[in-house]
Coordinates of C-alpha atoms in Angstrom, one line a residue:
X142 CA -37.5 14.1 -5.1
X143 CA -34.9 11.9 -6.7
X144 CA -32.6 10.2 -3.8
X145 CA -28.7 10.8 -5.3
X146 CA -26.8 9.6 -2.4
X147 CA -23.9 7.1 -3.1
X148 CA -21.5 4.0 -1.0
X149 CA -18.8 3.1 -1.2
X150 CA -16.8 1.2 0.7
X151 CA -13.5 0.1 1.3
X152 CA -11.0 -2.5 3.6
X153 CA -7.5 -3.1 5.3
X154 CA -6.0 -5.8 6.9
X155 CA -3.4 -5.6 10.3
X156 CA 0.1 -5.9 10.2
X157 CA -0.9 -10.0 11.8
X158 CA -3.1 -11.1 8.5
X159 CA -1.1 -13.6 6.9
X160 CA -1.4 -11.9 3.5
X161 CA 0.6 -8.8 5.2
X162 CA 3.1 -11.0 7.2
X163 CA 4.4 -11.9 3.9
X164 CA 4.7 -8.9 2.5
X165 CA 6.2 -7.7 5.5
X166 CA 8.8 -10.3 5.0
X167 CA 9.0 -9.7 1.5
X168 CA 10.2 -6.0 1.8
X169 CA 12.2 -6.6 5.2
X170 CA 14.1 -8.7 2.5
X171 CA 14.3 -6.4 0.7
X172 CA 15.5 -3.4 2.9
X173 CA 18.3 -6.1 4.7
X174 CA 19.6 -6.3 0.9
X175 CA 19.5 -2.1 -0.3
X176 CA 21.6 -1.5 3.0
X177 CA 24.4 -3.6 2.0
X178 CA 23.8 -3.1 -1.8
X179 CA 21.6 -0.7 -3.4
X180 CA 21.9 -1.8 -6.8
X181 CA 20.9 -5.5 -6.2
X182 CA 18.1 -6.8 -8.2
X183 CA 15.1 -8.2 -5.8
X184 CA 11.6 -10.0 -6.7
X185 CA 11.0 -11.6 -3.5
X186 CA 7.6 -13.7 -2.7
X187 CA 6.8 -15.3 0.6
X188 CA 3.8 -17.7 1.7
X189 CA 2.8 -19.1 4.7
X190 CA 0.5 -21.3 6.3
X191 CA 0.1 -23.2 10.0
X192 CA 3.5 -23.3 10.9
X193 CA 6.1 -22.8 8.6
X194 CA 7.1 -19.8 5.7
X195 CA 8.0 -19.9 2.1
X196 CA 10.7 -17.6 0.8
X197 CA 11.4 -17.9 -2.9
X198 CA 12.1 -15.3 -5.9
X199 CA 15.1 -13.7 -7.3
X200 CA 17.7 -12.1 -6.2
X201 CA 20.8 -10.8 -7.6
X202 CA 23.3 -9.2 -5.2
X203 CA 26.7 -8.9 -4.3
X204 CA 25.9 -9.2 -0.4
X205 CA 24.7 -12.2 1.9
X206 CA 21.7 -12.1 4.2
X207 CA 20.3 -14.5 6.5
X208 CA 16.8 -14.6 5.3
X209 CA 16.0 -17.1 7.9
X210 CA 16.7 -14.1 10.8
X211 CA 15.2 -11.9 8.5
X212 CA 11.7 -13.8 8.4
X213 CA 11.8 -14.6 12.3
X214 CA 12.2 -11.6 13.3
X215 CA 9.8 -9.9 11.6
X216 CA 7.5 -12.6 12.8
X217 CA 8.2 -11.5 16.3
X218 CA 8.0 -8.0 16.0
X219 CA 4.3 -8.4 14.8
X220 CA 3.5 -10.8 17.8
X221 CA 3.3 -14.3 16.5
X222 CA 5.3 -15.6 19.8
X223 CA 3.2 -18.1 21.2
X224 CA 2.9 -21.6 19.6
X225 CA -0.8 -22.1 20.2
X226 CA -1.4 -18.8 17.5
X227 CA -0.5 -22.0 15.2
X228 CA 2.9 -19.7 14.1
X229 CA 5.9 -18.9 16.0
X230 CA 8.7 -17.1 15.3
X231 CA 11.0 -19.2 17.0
X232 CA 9.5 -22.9 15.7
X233 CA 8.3 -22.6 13.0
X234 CA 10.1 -23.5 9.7
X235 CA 11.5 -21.3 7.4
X236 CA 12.3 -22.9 3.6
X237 CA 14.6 -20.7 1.2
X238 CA 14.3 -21.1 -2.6
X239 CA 15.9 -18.0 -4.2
X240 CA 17.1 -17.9 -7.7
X241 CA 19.1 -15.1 -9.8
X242 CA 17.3 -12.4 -12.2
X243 CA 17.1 -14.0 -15.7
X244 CA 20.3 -13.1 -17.8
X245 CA 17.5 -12.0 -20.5
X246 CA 15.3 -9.4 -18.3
X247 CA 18.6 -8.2 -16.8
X248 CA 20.3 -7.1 -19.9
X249 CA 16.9 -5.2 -21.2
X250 CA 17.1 -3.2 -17.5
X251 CA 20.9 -2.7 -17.7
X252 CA 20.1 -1.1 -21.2
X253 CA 17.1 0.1 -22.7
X254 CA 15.8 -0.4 -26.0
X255 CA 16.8 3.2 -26.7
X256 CA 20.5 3.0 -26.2
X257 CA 20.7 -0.1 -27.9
X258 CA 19.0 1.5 -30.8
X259 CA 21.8 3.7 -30.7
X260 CA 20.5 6.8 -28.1
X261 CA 22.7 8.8 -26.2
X262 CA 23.2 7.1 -22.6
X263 CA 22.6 9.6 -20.1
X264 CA 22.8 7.0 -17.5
X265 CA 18.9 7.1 -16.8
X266 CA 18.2 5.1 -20.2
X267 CA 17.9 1.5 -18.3
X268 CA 15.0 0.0 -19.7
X269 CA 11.7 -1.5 -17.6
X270 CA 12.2 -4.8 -15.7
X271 CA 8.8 -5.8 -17.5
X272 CA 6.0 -4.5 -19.0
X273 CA 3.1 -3.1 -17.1
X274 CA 0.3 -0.9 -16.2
X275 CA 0.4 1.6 -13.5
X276 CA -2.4 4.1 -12.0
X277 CA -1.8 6.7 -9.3
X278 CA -4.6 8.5 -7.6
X279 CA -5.1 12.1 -5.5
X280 CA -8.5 13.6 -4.1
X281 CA -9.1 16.2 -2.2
X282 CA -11.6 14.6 -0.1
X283 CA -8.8 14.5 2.6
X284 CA -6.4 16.1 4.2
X285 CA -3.5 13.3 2.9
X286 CA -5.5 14.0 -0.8
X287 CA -6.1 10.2 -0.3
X288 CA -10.1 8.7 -0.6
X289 CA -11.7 8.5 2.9
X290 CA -12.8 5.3 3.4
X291 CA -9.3 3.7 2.9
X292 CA -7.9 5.8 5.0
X293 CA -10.6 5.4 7.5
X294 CA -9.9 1.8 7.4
X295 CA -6.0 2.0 7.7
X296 CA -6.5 4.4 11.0
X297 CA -9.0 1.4 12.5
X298 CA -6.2 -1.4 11.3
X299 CA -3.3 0.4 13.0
X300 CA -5.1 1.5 16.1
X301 CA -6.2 -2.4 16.2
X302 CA -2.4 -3.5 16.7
X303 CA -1.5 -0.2 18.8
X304 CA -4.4 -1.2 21.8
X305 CA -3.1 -4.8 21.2
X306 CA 0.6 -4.2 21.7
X307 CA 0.3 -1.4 24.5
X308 CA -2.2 -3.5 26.5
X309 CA -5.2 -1.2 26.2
X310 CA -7.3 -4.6 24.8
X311 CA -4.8 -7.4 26.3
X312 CA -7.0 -10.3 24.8
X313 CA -6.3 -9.3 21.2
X314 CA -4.2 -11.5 18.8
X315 CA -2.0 -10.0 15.8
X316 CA -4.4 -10.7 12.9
X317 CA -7.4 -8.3 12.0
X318 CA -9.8 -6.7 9.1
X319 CA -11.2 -3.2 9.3
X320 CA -14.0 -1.9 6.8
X321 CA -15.8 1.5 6.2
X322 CA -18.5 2.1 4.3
X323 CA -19.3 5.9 3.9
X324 CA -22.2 7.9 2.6
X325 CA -21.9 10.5 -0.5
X326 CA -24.5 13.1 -0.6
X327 CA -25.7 13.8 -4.6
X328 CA -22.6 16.8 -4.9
X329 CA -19.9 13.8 -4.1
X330 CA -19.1 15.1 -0.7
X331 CA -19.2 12.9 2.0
X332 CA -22.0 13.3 4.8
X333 CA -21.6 10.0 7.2
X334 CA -20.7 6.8 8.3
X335 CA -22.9 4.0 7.0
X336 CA -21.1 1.3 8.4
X337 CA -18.3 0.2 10.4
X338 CA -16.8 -3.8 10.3
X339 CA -14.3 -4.7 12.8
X340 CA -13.0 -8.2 12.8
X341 CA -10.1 -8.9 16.0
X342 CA -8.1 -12.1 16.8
X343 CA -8.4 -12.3 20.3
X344 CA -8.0 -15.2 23.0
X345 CA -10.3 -18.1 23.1
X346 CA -11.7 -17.1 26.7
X347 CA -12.8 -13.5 25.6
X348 CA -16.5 -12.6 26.1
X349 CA -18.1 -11.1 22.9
X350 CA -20.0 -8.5 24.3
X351 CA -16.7 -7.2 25.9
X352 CA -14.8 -7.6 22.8
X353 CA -17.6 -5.1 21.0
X354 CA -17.9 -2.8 23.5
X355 CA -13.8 -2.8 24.2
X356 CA -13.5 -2.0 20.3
X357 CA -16.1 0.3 19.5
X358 CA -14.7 2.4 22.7
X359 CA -10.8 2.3 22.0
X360 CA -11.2 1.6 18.2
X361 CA -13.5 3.0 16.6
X362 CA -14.7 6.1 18.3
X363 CA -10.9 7.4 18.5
X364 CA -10.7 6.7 14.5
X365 CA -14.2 8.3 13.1
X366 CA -14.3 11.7 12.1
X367 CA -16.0 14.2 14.3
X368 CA -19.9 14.2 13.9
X369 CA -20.4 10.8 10.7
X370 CA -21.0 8.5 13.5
X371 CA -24.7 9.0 13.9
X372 CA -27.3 6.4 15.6
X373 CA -28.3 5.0 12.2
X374 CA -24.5 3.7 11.9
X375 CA -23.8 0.2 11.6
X376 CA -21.3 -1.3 13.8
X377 CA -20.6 -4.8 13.2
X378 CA -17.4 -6.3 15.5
X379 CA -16.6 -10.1 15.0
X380 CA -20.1 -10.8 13.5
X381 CA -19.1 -14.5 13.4
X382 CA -19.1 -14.3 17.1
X383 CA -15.7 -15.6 17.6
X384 CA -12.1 -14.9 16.3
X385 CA -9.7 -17.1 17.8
X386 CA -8.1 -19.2 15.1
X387 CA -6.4 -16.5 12.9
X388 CA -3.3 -15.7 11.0
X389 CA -1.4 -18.4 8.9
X390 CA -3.0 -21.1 11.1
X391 CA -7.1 -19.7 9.9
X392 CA -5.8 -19.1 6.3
X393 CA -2.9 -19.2 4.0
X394 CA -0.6 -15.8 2.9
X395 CA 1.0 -14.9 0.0
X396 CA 2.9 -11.8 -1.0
X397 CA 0.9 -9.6 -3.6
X398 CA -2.6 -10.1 -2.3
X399 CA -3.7 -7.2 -0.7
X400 CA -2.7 -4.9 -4.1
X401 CA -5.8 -2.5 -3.4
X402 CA -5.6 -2.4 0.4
X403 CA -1.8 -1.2 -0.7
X404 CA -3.3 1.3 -2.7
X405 CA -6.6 3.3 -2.6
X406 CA -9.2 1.0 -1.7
X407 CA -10.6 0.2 -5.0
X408 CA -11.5 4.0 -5.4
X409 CA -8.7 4.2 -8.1
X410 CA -7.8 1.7 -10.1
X411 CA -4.9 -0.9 -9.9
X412 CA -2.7 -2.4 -12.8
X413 CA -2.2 -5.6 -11.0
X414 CA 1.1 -6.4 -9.7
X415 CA 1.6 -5.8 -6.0
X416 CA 4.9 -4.1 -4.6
X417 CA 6.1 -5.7 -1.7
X418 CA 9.6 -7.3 -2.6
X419 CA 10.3 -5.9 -5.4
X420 CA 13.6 -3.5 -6.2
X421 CA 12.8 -0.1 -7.8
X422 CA 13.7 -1.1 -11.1
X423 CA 10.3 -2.5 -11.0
X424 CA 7.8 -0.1 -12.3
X425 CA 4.9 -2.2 -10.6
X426 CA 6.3 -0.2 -7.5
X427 CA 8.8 2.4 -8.7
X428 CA 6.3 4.1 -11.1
X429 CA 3.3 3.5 -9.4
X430 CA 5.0 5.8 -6.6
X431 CA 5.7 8.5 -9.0
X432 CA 2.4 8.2 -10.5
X433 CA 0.3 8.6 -6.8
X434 CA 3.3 11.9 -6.8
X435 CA 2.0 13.2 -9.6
X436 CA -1.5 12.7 -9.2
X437 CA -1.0 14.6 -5.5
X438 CA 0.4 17.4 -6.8
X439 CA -1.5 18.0 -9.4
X440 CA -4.3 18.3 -6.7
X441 CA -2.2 20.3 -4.6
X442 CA -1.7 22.7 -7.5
X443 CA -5.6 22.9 -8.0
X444 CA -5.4 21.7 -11.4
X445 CA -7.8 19.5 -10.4
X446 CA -10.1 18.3 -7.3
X447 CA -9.9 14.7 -8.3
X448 CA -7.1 12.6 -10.7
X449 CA -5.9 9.3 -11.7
X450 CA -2.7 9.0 -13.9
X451 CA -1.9 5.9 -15.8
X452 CA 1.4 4.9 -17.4
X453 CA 2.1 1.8 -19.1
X454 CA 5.7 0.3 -19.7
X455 CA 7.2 -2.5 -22.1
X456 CA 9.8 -4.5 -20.9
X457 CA 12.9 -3.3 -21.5
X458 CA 12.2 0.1 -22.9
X459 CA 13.0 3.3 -20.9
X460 CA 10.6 5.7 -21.9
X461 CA 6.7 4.8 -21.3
X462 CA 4.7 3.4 -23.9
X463 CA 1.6 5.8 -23.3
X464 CA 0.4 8.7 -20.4
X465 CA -2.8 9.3 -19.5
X466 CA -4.3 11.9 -17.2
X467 CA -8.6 11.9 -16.1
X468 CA -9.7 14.8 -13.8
X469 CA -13.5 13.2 -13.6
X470 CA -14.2 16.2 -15.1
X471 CA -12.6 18.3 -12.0
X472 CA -10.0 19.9 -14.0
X473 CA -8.7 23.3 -14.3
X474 CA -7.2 22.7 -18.0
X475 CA -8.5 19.7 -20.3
X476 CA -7.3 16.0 -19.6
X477 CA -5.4 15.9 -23.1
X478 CA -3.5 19.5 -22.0
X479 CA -2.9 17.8 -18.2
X480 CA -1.3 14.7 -20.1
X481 CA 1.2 17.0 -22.0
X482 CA 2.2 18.9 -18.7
X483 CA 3.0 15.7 -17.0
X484 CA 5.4 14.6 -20.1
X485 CA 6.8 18.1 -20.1
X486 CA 7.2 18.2 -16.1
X487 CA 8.2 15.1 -15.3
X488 CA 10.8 12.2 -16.7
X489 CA 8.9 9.0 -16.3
X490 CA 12.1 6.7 -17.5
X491 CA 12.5 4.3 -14.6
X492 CA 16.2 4.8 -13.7
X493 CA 15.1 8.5 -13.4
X494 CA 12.2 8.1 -11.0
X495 CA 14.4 5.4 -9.0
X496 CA 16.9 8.9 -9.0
X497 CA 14.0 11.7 -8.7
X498 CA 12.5 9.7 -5.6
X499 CA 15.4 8.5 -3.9
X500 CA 14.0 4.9 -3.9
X501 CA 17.4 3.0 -3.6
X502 CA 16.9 2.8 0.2
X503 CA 15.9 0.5 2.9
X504 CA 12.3 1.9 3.5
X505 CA 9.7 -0.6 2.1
X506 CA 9.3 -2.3 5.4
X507 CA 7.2 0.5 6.8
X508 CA 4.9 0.8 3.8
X509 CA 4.2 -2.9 3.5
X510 CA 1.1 -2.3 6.2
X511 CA -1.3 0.1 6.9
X512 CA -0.7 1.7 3.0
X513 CA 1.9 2.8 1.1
X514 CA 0.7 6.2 0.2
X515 CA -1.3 8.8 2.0
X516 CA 1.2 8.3 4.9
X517 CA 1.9 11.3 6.6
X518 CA 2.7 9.4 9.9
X519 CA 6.2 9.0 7.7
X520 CA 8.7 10.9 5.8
X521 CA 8.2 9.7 2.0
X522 CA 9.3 11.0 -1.3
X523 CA 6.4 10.5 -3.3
X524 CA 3.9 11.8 -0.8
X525 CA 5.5 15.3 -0.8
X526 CA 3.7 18.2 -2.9
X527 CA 7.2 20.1 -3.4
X528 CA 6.1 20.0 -7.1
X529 CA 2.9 22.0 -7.1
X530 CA 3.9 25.4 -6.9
X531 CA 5.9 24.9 -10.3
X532 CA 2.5 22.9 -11.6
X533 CA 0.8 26.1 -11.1
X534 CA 1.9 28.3 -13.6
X535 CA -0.8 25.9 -16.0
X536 CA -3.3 27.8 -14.1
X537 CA -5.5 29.5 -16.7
X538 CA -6.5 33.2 -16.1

């Protein structure tokens, strides 16, 4: 008989890998700025390497803040305190370069292509701050309607800094890489654990066999699902043998690079541009919330077991150029009749998701690790389901 089972796998990084320091930054930024002004235009980038931090971009806003503060202490809150981690929030150097939003983007955004054609402005007409494509994604493999090997991975990244910052595993440093590989039986559904990957920055006079057993006790175990750990599971921690030179000092970061751990863990596809540091005018990050809200409630409505949404933008145009719904064949209605419902049932203009989602607020910080959807440790607006008892009513029979 024909073996059908299926892999896949997928990865996240802690809140200490330098990619995630910077978009950390990025969106503390960010939320500093929508507190004073909520209107203010942000595309804010960060990089790093040993010992000093890149902050450049635009900005356009009618408030001041002191980025430096801003990018030290969120430095310290994730634990880079200590020179010899080769960056230190109180050293290390801190170089601003921050322009203002192009005159020509801003005047597309302020007004879309459609009032300027000479449509009716009901004050949800500004236009896209570029052009782009953007996917959302809902299963209901678990109980966030998320894939479970991403989310597997988060829970191993954030339990990683919560046993380094309570003291369960004193030896650990801030940066860190999680990655699950789980086993599909031929029906989709998944049956185990294949694999496990742990990687931990931890002190240079940690033992290894400590550091695996330490992890695989207050780590993994606590994160696995009951009964898809079996004996045949691989569990690979530090398979280099030593972690000690991490963070900015073991690699350079940049804003934007982690775009699937932000996401779904390759399981659904990703247009391409990250979200960290960016203002919700941006459909890389406004829309690509209201798509992963859609896409949820469809699957909370039953309309379908599995779905990906796509919407694409042009720059400075309000209205999408194109919707697209796929089911993977798990739909109650036909992908063409799910695309129509969305249209119908939801206004996809960016000022009006910005409005819809209450995205004018400082909470980006808390999303840029660990995932920005799938979050039910937080309160967020496009994680709710509070659409899919109208989304029912498509139900046939």
């Amino acid at each position: 008989m024909q073996n059908n089972k299926r892999y896949f796998s997928s990865e996240s990084v802690t809140e200490g890998h330098p990619d995630k320091l910077c978009d950390q930054i990025s969106d503390a930024i960010l939320d500093e700025i929508l507190k004073l002004d909520p209107t203010a235009r942000v595309a804010c980038e960060c990089s790093t390497t040993t010992g000093f931090f890149l902050v450049f971009g635009e900005i356009t806003t009618s408030c001041y803040v002191d980025i430096q503060k801003i990018v030290r202490d969120t430095v310290r809150q994730i634990g880079y305190t200590k020179s010899e981690y080769g960056i230190d929030a109180e050293s290390c150097g801190v170089i601003v370069a921050i322009n203002e939003q192009s005159p020509d983007i801003a005047q597309g955004v302020d007004r879309g292509l459609e009032v300027r054609e000479g449509a009716e402005d009901d004050g949800l007409n500004a236009g896209a701050g570029d052009q782009g494509i953007i996917f959302g994604f809902a299963s209901d493999e678990t109980e966030e309607l998320m894939p479970l090997a991403i989310m597997l991975a988060h829970k191993l990244a954030l339990r990683l800094a919560q046993v380094r910052k309570d003291g369960t595993i004193g030896y650990l440093r801030p940066d860190g890489k999680t990655q699950v590989t789980v086993e599909y039986d031929e029906n989709g559904n998944a049956v185990r654990i294949e694999t496990v990957l742990v990687s931990c920055q931890h002190d240079p006079d940690a033992e290894h066999s400590q550091i695996h057993d330490d992890i695989f006790e207050h780590v993994i175990k606590p994160c696995m699902p009951e009964g898809m750990l079996d004996s045949d599971t691989r569990i690979l921690v530090n398979p280099t043998g030593r972690f000690v030179i991490g963070g900015p000092h073991g690699d350079s970061g940049l804003t934007g690079r982690k775009i699937i751990v932000d996401s779904y863990g390759g399981y659904g596809h990703h247009g391409g541009g990250c979200f960290s540091g960016k203002d919700p005018t941006k459909v890389d990050r406004s829309a690509a919330y209201m798509a992963r809200y859609i896409a949820k409630n469809i699957v909370a409505s039953g309309l379908a077991k599995k779905c990906e949404i796509q919407i694409a933008y042009g720059i400075g145009i309000a209205q999408p150029i194109s919707v697209w719904a796929d089911t993977y064949a798990t739909g109650a209605i036909s992908d063409t009749e799910l695309s129509e419902v969305i249209a119908k049932e939801f206004d996809l203009r960016p000022a009006a998701i910005i409005k819809a989602l209450d995205l004018r607020k400082p909470i980006y910080r808390q999303v840029a690790s660990y995932g920005h959807f799938g979050r039910s440790d937080l309160d967020l607006s496009w994680e709710k389901t509070d659409k899919a008892d109208d989304l029912k009513k498509y139900l046939k029979g």
